Tab-separated table of C-alpha atoms and ligand atoms in Angstrom:
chain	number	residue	atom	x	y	z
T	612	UNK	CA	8.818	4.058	-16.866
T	613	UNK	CA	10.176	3.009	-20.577
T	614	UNK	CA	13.792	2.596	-21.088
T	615	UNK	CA	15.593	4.740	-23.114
T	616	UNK	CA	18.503	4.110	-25.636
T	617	UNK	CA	18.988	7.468	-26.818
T	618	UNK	CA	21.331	9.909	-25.592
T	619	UNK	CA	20.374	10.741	-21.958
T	620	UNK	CA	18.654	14.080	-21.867
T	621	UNK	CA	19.932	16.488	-18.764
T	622	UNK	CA	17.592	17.189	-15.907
T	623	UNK	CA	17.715	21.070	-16.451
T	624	UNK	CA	15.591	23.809	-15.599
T	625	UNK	CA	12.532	23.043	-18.664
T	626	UNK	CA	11.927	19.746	-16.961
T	627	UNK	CA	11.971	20.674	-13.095
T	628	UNK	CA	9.757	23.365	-14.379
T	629	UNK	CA	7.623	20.838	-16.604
T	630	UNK	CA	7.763	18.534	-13.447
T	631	UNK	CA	5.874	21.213	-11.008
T	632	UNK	CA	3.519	22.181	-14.215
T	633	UNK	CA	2.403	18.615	-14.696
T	634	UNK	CA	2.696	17.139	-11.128
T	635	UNK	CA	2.114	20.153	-8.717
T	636	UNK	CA	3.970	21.016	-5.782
T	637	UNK	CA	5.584	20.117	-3.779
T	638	UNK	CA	7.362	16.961	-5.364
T	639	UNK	CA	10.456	15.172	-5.394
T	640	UNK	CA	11.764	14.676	-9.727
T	641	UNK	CA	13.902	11.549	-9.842
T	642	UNK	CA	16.405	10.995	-12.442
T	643	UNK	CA	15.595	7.133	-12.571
T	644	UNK	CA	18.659	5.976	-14.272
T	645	UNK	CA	21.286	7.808	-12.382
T	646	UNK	CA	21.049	5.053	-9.599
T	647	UNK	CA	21.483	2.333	-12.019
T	648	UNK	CA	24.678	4.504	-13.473
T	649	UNK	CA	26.440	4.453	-10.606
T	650	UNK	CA	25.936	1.008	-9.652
T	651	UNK	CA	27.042	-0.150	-13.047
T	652	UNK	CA	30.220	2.261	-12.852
T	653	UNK	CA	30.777	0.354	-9.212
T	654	UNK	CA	30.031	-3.038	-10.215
T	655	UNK	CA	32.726	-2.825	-13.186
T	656	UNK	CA	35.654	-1.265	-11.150
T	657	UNK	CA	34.899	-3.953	-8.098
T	658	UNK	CA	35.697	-7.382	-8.023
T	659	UNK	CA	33.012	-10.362	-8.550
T	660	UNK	CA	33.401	-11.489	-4.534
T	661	UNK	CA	32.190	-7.968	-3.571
T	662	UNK	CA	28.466	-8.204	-3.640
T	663	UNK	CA	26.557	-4.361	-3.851
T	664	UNK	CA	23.240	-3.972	-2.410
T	665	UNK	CA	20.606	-0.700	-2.476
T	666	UNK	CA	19.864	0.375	0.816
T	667	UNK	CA	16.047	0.870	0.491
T	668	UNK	CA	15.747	2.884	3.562
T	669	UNK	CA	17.564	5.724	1.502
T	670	UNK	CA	14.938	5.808	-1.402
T	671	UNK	CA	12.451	2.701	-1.892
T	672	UNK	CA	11.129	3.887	-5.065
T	673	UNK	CA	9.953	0.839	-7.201
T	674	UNK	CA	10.844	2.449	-10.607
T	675	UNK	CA	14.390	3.024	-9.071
T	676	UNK	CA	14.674	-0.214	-7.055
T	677	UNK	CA	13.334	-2.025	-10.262
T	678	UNK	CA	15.994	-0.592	-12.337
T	679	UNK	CA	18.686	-1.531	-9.875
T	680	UNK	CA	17.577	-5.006	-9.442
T	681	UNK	CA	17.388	-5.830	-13.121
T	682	UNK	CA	21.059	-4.554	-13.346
T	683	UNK	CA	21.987	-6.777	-10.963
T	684	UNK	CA	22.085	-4.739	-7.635
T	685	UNK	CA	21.472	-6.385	-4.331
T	686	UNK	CA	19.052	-5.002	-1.410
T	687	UNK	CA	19.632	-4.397	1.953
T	688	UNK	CA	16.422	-3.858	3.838
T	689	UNK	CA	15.156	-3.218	7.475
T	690	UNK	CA	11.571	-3.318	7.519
T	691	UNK	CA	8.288	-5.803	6.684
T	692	UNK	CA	7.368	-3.412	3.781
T	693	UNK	CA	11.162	-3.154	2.558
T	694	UNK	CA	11.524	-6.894	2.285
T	695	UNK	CA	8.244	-6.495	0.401
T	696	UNK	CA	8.854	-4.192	-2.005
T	697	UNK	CA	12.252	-5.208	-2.905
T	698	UNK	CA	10.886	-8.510	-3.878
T	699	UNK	CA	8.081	-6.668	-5.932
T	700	UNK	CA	10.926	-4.700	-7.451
T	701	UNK	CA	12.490	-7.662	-8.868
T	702	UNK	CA	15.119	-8.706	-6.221
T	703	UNK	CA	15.728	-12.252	-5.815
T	704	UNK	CA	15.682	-13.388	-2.008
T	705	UNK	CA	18.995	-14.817	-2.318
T	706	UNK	CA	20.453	-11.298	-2.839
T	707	UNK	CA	18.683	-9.686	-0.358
T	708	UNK	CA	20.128	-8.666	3.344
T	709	UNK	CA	18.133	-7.764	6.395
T	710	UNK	CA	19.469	-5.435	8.750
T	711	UNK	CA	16.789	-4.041	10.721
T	712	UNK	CA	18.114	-3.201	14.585
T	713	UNK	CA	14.834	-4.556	16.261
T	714	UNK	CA	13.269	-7.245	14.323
T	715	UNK	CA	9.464	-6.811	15.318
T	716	UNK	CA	7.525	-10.509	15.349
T	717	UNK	CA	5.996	-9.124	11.901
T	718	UNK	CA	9.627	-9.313	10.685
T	719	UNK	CA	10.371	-12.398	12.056
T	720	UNK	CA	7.444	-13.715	10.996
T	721	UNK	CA	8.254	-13.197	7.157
T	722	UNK	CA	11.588	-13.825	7.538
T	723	UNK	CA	10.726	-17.414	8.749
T	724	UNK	CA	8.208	-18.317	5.396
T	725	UNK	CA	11.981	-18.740	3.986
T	726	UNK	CA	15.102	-18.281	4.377
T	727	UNK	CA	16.419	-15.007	2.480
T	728	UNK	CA	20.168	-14.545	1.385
T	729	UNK	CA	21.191	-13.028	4.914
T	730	UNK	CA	20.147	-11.551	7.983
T	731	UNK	CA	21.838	-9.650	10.494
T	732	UNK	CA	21.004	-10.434	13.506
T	733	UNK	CA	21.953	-8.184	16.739
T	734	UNK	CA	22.302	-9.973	19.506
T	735	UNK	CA	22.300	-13.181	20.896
T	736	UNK	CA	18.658	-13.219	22.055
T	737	UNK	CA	17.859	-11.758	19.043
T	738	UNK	CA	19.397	-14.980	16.848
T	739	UNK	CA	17.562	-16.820	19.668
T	740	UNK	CA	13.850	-15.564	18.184
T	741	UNK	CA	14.597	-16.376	14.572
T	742	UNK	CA	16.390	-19.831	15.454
T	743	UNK	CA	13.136	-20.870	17.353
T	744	UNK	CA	11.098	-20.373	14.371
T	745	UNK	CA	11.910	-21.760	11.128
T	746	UNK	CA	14.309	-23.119	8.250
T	747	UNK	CA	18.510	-22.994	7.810
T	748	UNK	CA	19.184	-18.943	8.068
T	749	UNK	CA	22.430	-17.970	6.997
T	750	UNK	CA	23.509	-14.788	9.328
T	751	UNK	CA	25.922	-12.244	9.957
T	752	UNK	CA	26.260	-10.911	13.008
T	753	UNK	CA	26.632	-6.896	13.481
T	754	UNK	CA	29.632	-6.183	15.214
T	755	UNK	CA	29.550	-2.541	17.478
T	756	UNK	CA	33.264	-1.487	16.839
T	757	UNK	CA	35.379	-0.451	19.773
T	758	UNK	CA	37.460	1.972	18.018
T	759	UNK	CA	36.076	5.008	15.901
T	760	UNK	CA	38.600	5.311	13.381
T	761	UNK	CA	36.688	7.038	11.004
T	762	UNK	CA	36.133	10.420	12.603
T	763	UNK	CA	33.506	12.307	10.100
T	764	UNK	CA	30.005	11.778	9.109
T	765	UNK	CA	27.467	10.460	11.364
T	766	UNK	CA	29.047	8.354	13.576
T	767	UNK	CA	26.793	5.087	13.728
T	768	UNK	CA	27.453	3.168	17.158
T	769	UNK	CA	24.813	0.839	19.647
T	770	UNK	CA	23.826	-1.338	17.341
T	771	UNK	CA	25.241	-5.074	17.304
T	772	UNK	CA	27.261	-6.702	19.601
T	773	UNK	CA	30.451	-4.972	21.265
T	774	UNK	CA	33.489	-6.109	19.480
T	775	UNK	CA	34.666	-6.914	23.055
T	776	UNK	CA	31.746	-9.949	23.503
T	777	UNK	CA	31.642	-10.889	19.489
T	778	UNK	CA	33.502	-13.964	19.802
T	779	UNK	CA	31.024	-15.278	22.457
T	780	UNK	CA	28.049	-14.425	21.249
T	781	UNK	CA	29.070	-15.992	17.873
T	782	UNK	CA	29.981	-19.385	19.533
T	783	UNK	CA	26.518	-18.560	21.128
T	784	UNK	CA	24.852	-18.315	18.187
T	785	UNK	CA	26.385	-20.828	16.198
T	786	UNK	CA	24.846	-23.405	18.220
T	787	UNK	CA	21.461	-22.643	17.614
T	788	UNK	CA	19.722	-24.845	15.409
T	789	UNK	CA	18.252	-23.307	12.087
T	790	UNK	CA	21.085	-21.131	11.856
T	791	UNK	CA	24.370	-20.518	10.696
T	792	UNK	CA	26.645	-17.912	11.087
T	793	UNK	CA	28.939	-16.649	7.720
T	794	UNK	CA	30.387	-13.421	8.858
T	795	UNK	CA	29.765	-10.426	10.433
T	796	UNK	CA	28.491	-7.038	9.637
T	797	UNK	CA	29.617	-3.147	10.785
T	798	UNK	CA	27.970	-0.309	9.311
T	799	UNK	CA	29.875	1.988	10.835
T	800	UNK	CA	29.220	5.826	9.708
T	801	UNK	CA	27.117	7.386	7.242
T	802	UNK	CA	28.210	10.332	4.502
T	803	UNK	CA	31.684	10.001	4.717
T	804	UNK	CA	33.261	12.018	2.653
T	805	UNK	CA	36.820	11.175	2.793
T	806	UNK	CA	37.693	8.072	1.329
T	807	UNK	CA	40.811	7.420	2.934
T	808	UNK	CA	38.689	7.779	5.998
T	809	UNK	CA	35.773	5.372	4.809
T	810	UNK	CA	38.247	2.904	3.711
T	811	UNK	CA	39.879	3.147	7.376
T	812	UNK	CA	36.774	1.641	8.697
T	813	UNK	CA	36.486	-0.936	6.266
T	814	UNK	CA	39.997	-2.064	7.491
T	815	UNK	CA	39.223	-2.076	10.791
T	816	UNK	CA	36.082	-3.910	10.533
T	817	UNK	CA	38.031	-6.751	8.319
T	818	UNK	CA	40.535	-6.886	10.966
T	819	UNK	CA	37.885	-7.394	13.357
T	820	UNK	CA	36.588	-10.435	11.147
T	821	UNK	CA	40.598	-12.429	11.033
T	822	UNK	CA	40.494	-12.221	14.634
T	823	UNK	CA	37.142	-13.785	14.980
T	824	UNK	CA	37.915	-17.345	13.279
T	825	UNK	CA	37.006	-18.949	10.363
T	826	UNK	CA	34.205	-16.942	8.585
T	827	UNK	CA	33.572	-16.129	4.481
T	828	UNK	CA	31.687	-12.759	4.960
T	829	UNK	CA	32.011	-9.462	6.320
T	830	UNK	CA	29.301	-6.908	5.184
T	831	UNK	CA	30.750	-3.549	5.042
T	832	UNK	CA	27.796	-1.587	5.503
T	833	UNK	CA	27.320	2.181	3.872
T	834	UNK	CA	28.414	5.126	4.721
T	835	UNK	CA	29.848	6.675	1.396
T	836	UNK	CA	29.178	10.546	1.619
T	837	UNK	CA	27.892	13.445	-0.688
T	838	UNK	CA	28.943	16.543	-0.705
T	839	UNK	CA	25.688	18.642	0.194
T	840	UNK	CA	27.765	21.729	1.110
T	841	UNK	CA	30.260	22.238	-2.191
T	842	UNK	CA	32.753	19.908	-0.293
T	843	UNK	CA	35.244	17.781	-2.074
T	844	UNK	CA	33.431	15.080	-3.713
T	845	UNK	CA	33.747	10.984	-2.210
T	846	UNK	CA	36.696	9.721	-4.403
T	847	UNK	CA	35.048	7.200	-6.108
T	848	UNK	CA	38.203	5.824	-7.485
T	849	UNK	CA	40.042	5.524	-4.211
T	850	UNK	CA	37.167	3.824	-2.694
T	851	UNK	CA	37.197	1.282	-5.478
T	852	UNK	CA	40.917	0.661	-5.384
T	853	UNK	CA	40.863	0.184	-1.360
T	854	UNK	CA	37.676	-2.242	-1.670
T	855	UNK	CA	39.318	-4.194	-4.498
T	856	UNK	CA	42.627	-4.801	-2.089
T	857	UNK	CA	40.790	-5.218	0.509
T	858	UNK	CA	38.514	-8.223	-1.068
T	859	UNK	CA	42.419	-10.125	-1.380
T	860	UNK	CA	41.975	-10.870	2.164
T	861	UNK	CA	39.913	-13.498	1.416
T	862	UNK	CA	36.404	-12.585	2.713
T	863	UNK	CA	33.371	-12.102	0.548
T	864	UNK	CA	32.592	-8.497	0.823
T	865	UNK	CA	29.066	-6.704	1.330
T	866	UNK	CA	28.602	-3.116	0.359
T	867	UNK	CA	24.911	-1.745	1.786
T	868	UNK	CA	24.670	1.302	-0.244
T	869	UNK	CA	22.232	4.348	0.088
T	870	UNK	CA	23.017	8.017	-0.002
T	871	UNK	CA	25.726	7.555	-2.755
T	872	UNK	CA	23.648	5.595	-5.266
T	873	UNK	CA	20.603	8.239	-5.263
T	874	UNK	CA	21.243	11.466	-3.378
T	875	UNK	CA	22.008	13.162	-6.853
T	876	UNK	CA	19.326	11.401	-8.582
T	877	UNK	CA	16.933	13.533	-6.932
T	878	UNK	CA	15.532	16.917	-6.758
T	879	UNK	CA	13.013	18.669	-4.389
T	880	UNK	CA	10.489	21.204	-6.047
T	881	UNK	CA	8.594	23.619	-3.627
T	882	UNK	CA	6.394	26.463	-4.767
T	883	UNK	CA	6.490	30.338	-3.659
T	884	UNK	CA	3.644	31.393	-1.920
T	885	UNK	CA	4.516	34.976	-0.647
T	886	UNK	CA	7.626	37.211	-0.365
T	887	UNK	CA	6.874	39.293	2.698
T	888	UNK	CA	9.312	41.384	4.855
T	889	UNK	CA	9.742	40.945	8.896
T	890	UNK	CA	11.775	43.233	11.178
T	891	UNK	CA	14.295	44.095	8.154
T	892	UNK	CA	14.616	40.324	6.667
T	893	UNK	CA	12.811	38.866	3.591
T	894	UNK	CA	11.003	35.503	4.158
T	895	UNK	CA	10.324	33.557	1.169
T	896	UNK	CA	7.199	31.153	1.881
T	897	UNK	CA	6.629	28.516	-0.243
T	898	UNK	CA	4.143	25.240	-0.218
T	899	UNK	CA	7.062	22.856	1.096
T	900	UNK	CA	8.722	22.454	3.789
T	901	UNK	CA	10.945	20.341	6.742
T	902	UNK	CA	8.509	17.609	6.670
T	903	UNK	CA	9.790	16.709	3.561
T	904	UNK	CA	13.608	17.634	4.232
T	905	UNK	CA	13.893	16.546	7.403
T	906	UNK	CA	17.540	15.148	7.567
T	907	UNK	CA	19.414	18.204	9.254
T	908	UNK	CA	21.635	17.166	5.864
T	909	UNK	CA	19.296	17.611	3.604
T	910	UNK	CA	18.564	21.108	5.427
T	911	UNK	CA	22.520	21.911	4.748
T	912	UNK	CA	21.347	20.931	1.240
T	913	UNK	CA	19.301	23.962	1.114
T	914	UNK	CA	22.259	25.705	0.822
T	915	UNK	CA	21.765	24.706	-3.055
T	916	UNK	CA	18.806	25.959	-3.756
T	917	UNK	CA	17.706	27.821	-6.473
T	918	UNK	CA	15.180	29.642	-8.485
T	919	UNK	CA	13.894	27.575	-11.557
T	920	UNK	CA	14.538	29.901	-14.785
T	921	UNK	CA	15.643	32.353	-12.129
T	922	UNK	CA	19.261	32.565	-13.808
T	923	UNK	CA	18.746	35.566	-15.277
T	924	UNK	CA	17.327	37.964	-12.331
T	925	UNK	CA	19.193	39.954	-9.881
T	926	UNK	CA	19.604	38.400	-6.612
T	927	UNK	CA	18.429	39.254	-3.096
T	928	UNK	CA	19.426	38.046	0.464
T	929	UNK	CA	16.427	36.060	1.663
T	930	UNK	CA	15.058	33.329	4.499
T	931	UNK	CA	13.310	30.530	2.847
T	932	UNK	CA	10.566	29.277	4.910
T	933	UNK	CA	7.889	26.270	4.762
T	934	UNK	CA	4.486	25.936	4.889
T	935	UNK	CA	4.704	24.586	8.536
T	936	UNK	CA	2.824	26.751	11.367
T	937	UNK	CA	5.952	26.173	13.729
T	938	UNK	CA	9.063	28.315	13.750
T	939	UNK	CA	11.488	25.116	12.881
T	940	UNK	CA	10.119	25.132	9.265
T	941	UNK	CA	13.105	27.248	7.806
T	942	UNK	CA	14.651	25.463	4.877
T	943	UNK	CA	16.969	28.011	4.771
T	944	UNK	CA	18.738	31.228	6.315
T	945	UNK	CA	20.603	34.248	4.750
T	946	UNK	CA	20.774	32.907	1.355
T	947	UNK	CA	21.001	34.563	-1.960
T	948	UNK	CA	18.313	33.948	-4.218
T	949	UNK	CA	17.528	34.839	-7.904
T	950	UNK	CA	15.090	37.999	-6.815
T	951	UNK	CA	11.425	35.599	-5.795
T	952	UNK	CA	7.867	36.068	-6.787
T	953	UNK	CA	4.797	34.239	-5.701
T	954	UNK	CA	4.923	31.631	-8.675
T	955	UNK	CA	8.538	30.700	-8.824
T	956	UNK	CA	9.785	26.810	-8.211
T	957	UNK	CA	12.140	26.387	-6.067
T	958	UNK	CA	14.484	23.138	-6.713
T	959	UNK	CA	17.115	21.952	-4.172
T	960	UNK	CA	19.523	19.179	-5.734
T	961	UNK	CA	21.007	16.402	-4.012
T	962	UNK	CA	17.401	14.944	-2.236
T	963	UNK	CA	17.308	11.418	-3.553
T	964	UNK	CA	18.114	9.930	-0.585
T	965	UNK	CA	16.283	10.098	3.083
T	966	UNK	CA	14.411	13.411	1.118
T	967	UNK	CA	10.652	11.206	1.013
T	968	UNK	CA	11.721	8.095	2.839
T	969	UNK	CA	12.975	10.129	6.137
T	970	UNK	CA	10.421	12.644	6.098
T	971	UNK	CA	7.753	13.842	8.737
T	972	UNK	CA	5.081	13.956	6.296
T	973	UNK	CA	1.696	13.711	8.758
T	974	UNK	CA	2.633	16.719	10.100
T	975	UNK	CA	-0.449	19.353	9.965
T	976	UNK	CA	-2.007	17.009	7.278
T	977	UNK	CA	-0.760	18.651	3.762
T	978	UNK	CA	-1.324	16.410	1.124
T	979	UNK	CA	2.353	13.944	0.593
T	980	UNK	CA	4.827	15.708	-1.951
T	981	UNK	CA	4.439	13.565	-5.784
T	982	UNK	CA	7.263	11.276	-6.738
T	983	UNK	CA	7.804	12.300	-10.226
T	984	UNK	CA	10.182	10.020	-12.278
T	985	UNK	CA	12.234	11.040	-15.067
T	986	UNK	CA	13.662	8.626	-17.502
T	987	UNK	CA	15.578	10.311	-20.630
T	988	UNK	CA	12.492	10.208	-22.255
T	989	UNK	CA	9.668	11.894	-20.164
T	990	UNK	CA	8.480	12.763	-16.723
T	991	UNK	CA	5.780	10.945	-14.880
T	992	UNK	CA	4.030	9.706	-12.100
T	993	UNK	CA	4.700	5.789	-11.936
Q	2473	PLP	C1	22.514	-1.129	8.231
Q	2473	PLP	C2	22.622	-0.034	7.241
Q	2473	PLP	N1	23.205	-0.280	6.045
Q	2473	PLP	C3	23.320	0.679	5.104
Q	2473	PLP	C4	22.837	1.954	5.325
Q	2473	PLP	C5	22.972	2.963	4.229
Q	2473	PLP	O1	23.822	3.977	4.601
Q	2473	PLP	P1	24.268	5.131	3.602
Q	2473	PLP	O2	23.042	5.772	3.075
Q	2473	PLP	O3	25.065	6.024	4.493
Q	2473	PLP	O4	25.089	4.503	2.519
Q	2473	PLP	C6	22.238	2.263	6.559
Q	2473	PLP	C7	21.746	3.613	6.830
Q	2473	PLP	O5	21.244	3.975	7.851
Q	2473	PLP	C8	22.109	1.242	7.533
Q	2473	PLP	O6	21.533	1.475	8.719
């Protein structure tokens, strides 16, 4: 993808529409620079001790992970292939974090050609396999919290070591040769919405780290929300200001995020196939469908979507179906659509993040969706 000086253009209707002309459907249209956008507006309101990496898991798109890594943006990863294509993005190994939950022997395997800037390891026996194998690992080790004081989003819990046994299996670990523990990790909910709320965790999981002795990191994880539904948007500001007085306590501070940095970077484009009435109710069926939206979120996305050019056309109370021969395959209910016709795209905002990466696509063997990147410039395939 070239970069582009000029004045951004907007993703609007002519290009989703240019998009499914040019690349078929269905396909996911990224706005490649809106990632980098946001990390920059981050990376400028946070202090220099709080270190920002891309969750990959959320969107592993080279021409966005390339973009983030030349501006400076860390990566967390979780798999063999993330690791790799991080690295063929452009992201140094120094500022790269694992944080896979089962580390296969594949995993550990690359991990122990050398050392990378972190991994978070999960439990004892865990540190135990990667301690047998190779060179001086700096870790972190993930921390289960025992108190949810977040109370929205997806509440992430299991993973790690209980708060209650932390201590232990840090002394534990610590002795191991090969290794040596820096800090700890909690990732401990994921779209929060609120803040205040977000920030609340972050607190918590800091106070977890003074009480643990001496250690210089503590990797906040992700979590920051987006509002799918029309909700009050993640305060952006707030969550700066909190992060900035929390990084006076001393700690070097991780942020591992995904959903913020490229929900809204991304769009999903689905064809109509047939508008068709059953037992009093209008089913839209297009070419798209769940496999490709899977994230019950994403679904709530649906909510969102529209008619391309359909602006001007009355509208009409309508299911919105896939292309999926089971019943599930509803991307949406009761909705009301710019009046559909066989031809029409369909876009749904807000599916830059676990849209391609979280999807079921084997299912019934359609042929995968086409990334299509948008720079300022043009769309493309890249
Ligand atoms: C360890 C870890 N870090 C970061 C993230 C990114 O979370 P989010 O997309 O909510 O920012 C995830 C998501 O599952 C995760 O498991």
């Amino acid at each position: 993808v070239a970069s582009s000086t000029q004045v951004p253009a907007a993703v609007d209707d002519d290009l989703l529409a240019e998009a499914a002309e040019r690349f078929g459907t269905p396909a996911y249209v990224y706005d490649v620079r809106e990632p980098t956008r946001r990390y920059r507006a981050l990376r400028e309101a946070l202090p220099a001790s709080v270190r920002i990496c891309f969750a990959l898991k959320a969107n592993g798109h080279p021409a966005i992970v390339s973009r983030l890594a030349t501006a400076g943006c860390g990566a967390d990863v979780s798999s063999e292939g993330e690791l790799a294509a991080a690295e063929r993005a452009g992201v140094a190994v120094e500022d790269t974090v694992f944080t896979g939950p089962a580390k296969t022997p594949g995993v550990l395997a690359s991990l122990m050609r050398r050392p990378i800037g972190l991994v978070v390891v999960e439990s004892v026996h865990e540190a135990r396999r990667l301690a047998s194998r190779g060179p001086e690992q700096a870790v972190l080790v993930r921390v289960n919290p025992a108190r949810d004081v977040i109370g929205e989003g997806i509440a992430i819990s299991r993973f790690g070591v209980d708060e209650e046994r932390a201590a232990q299996a840090i002394a534990e670990i610590e002795a191991l040769a090969g290794i040596s523990v820096v800090g700890i990790h909690a990732n401990r909910a994921s779209n929060v919405l609120s803040a205040d709320a977000w920030l609340a965790g972050a607190r918590d999981t800091v106070a977890i780290a003074h009480g643990l002795g001496p250690l210089e990191i503590v990797d906040l994880g992700g979590g920051p929300g987006v509002a799918y539904g029309g909700e009050e948007p993640f305060d952006v500001r707030r969550f700066t200001d909190g992060v900035t007085t929390l990084a006076g306590e001393g700690f070097g501070l991780i942020l591992e995020l995904g959903r913020w940095l490229v929900a809204e970077a991304g769009w999903y484009l689905t064809r109509v196939l047939d508008v068709k009435s059953s037992r009093g109710e209008v089913w839209v069926v297009t070419d798209g469908g769940i496999h490709h939206l899977y994230r019950p979120l994403l679904r709530e996305a649906n909510r969102a979507l529209r008619i391309v050019h359909g602006e001007d056309r009355p509208t009409r109370r309508v299911n919105v179906a896939g292309c999926l021969s089971t019943p599930s395959d509803v991307l949406a209910t009761a909705i009301d659509l710019s009046e559909p016709a066989p031809g029409d795209v369909i876009a749904v905002p807000r599916c830059g993040a676990y849209g391609r990466s979280h999807g079921l696509q084997p299912f019934a063997m359609h042929p995968p969706p086409a990334e299509v990147c948008f720079d300022g410039d043009d769309v493309r395939v890249t």
